[in-house]
Tab-separated table of C-alpha atoms in Angstrom:
chain	number	residue	atom	x	y	z
A	661	ILE	CA	0.000	0.000	0.000
A	662	THR	CA	1.295	3.412	-0.876
A	663	ALA	CA	1.955	5.871	1.926
A	664	LEU	CA	-1.228	7.777	2.697
A	665	PRO	CA	-1.178	11.419	3.743
A	666	ALA	CA	-0.881	12.183	7.454
A	667	TYR	CA	-3.770	14.584	7.913
A	668	VAL	CA	-3.915	16.800	10.959
A	669	GLY	CA	-7.349	18.398	10.468
A	670	ILE	CA	-9.364	15.496	11.845
A	671	ALA	CA	-9.137	16.724	15.437
A	672	TYR	CA	-12.005	19.221	15.155
A	673	VAL	CA	-15.481	17.729	15.243
A	674	ASN	CA	-18.555	19.871	15.820
A	675	GLN	CA	-20.488	17.641	18.224
A	676	ASN	CA	-23.688	19.644	17.651
A	677	ALA	CA	-23.725	19.146	13.892
A	678	PRO	CA	-25.977	16.439	12.468
A	679	LYS	CA	-24.088	13.303	11.514
A	680	ALA	CA	-23.266	13.438	7.832
A	681	ILE	CA	-23.176	10.499	5.463
A	682	LEU	CA	-20.126	10.361	3.234
A	683	LEU	CA	-20.652	8.470	-0.008
A	684	VAL	CA	-17.313	7.586	-1.597
A	685	GLU	CA	-18.207	6.695	-5.168
A	686	ASP	CA	-16.529	7.457	-8.493
A	687	ASN	CA	-19.352	6.219	-10.736
A	688	GLU	CA	-21.791	9.089	-11.326
A	689	ASP	CA	-24.748	6.764	-12.010
A	690	ASP	CA	-24.154	4.763	-8.830
A	691	ALA	CA	-23.798	7.983	-6.815
A	692	PHE	CA	-27.035	9.341	-8.306
A	693	PHE	CA	-28.996	6.169	-7.514
A	694	ALA	CA	-27.585	5.993	-3.984
A	695	GLU	CA	-28.493	9.648	-3.386
A	696	GLN	CA	-32.020	9.099	-4.693
A	697	ALA	CA	-32.392	5.969	-2.570
A	698	LEU	CA	-31.330	7.881	0.555
A	699	LYS	CA	-33.906	10.580	-0.192
A	700	ALA	CA	-36.630	8.018	-0.916
A	701	ALA	CA	-35.827	6.227	2.348
A	702	GLY	CA	-36.355	9.495	4.225
A	703	VAL	CA	-32.753	9.892	5.339
A	704	GLN	CA	-32.403	13.512	6.473
A	705	ASN	CA	-28.728	13.514	7.359
A	706	PRO	CA	-26.571	15.669	5.120
A	707	LEU	CA	-25.050	13.670	2.269
A	708	ARG	CA	-21.585	14.474	1.014
A	709	ILE	CA	-20.046	12.745	-1.981
A	710	ALA	CA	-16.346	12.122	-2.565
A	711	ARG	CA	-15.618	11.156	-6.177
A	712	ASP	CA	-12.242	9.462	-5.628
A	713	GLY	CA	-9.945	8.173	-2.916
A	714	GLU	CA	-7.987	11.398	-2.591
A	715	GLU	CA	-11.139	13.483	-2.132
A	716	ALA	CA	-12.387	10.980	0.467
A	717	LEU	CA	-9.174	11.347	2.481
A	718	ASP	CA	-9.403	15.133	2.249
A	719	TYR	CA	-12.989	15.064	3.514
A	720	LEU	CA	-12.270	12.601	6.310
A	721	GLY	CA	-9.133	14.493	7.275
A	722	GLY	CA	-10.884	17.854	7.238
A	723	THR	CA	-8.287	19.394	4.944
A	724	GLY	CA	-8.278	21.602	1.877
A	725	LYS	CA	-11.734	22.610	0.728
A	726	PHE	CA	-13.231	20.380	3.464
A	727	ALA	CA	-11.570	22.167	6.402
A	728	ASP	CA	-14.797	23.881	7.526
A	729	ARG	CA	-16.508	21.203	9.630
A	730	ASP	CA	-19.652	23.335	9.945
A	731	LYS	CA	-20.018	23.198	6.174
A	732	PHE	CA	-18.609	19.669	5.810
A	733	PRO	CA	-19.665	17.845	8.984
A	734	PHE	CA	-17.803	14.817	10.217
A	735	PRO	CA	-19.446	11.652	8.887
A	736	GLY	CA	-21.211	9.236	11.151
A	737	LEU	CA	-21.552	6.798	8.261
A	738	VAL	CA	-19.252	6.179	5.301
A	739	LEU	CA	-20.583	4.316	2.262
A	740	LEU	CA	-17.357	3.194	0.638
A	741	ASP	CA	-16.722	1.848	-2.843
A	742	LEU	CA	-13.551	-0.225	-3.187
A	743	LYS	CA	-12.463	0.442	-6.763
A	744	LEU	CA	-11.533	4.137	-6.732
A	745	PRO	CA	-8.992	6.401	-8.447
A	746	TYR	CA	-5.898	7.473	-6.444
A	747	TYR	CA	-6.538	5.403	-3.290
A	748	SER	CA	-8.612	2.244	-3.093
A	749	GLY	CA	-11.453	1.828	-0.656
A	750	LEU	CA	-9.373	-0.736	1.221
A	751	GLU	CA	-6.548	1.796	1.618
A	752	ILE	CA	-9.025	4.380	2.883
A	753	LEU	CA	-10.537	1.899	5.335
A	754	ALA	CA	-7.113	0.927	6.675
A	755	TRP	CA	-6.210	4.617	7.063
A	756	MET	CA	-9.475	5.330	8.894
A	757	ARG	CA	-8.994	2.500	11.353
A	758	GLU	CA	-5.526	3.809	12.255
A	759	LYS	CA	-6.932	7.183	13.315
A	760	SER	CA	-8.398	7.373	16.811
A	761	LEU	CA	-11.168	9.781	15.813
A	762	LEU	CA	-12.107	7.819	12.689
A	763	GLY	CA	-11.590	4.339	14.086
A	764	LYS	CA	-15.146	3.974	15.377
A	765	THR	CA	-16.897	5.540	12.366
A	766	THR	CA	-19.453	3.201	10.827
A	767	VAL	CA	-18.288	2.034	7.399
A	768	ALA	CA	-20.455	0.150	4.945
A	769	VAL	CA	-18.562	-1.106	1.923
A	770	LEU	CA	-20.895	-0.734	-1.066
A	771	THR	CA	-19.079	-2.114	-4.086
A	772	SER	CA	-19.495	-4.037	-7.308
A	773	SER	CA	-16.745	-6.423	-6.214
A	774	SER	CA	-17.932	-9.839	-5.112
A	775	GLU	CA	-14.345	-11.098	-4.925
A	776	PRO	CA	-13.862	-13.216	-1.776
A	777	SER	CA	-10.440	-11.619	-1.225
A	778	ASP	CA	-11.987	-8.112	-1.153
A	779	LEU	CA	-14.693	-9.250	1.251
A	780	LYS	CA	-12.166	-10.918	3.552
A	781	ARG	CA	-9.786	-7.955	3.525
A	782	ALA	CA	-12.563	-5.417	4.152
A	783	TYR	CA	-13.674	-7.299	7.264
A	784	GLU	CA	-10.064	-7.709	8.423
A	785	LEU	CA	-9.707	-3.921	8.166
A	786	GLY	CA	-12.868	-3.345	10.200
A	787	THR	CA	-15.761	-2.618	7.874
A	788	ASN	CA	-19.115	-2.835	9.618
A	789	THR	CA	-20.834	-4.393	6.618
A	790	TYR	CA	-20.031	-5.417	3.049
A	791	LEU	CA	-22.679	-5.049	0.375
A	792	VAL	CA	-22.413	-5.863	-3.314
A	793	LYS	CA	-24.128	-3.200	-5.413
A	794	PRO	CA	-27.385	-4.540	-6.778
A	795	PRO	CA	-28.308	-4.227	-10.456
A	796	THR	CA	-31.503	-2.166	-10.107
A	797	PRO	CA	-32.429	1.147	-8.464
A	798	GLN	CA	-35.213	-0.558	-6.468
A	799	MET	CA	-32.728	-3.006	-4.992
A	800	ILE	CA	-30.414	-0.096	-4.106
A	801	TYR	CA	-33.369	1.550	-2.346
A	802	ASP	CA	-34.028	-1.642	-0.345
A	803	ILE	CA	-30.391	-1.803	0.781
A	804	VAL	CA	-30.356	1.877	1.753
A	805	ARG	CA	-33.629	1.548	3.683
A	806	ASN	CA	-32.176	-1.352	5.680
A	807	LEU	CA	-28.917	0.534	6.262
A	808	LYS	CA	-30.918	3.525	7.494
A	809	LEU	CA	-32.841	1.426	9.988
A	810	ASP	CA	-29.695	-0.276	11.291
A	811	TRP	CA	-27.731	2.975	11.505
A	812	LEU	CA	-30.523	4.878	13.249
A	813	ARG	CA	-30.861	2.018	15.727
A	814	CYS	CA	-27.195	2.501	16.642
A	815	HIS	CA	-26.942	6.297	16.376
A	816	GLY	CA	-30.404	7.664	17.075
A	817	SER	CA	-32.478	9.952	14.932
A	818	PRO	CA	-30.880	12.869	13.141
A	819	ARG	CA	-30.998	16.207	14.908
A	820	PRO	CA	-34.127	18.152	13.946
A	821	GLU	CA	-33.584	21.147	11.652
């Protein structure tokens, strides 16, 4: 694995901000369907999208254009694709689990890879769940609805606006 940046901006977390969902997805169609599924499932948490591994690390690290945590709240849930430009989802997951502040963040791998080696490695690195992207928007909606219910059970309802 290549050396990942050592970000210092992760220390600031606005505890009063609603928990954001970070979708790390480079495929525009998959990101669109996931966003629509979250809306249809009634998820009110702010959704942020990182289009590649480098942007995901910047967001998670709170650096560059993502330094303002009021504008870019710390994620309570990361939906992580594995096959990404710059840094793979597995590299991002390993990096997250090394950071004390990010180590407990809920991560759901949502990928097209059904490779047993990817599944095994993702769980070794500490993913909370591993889901293979389904072929239809309705199936994506069903997965998101179930993720919402599980996540809200663990983290409570989003803060009212």
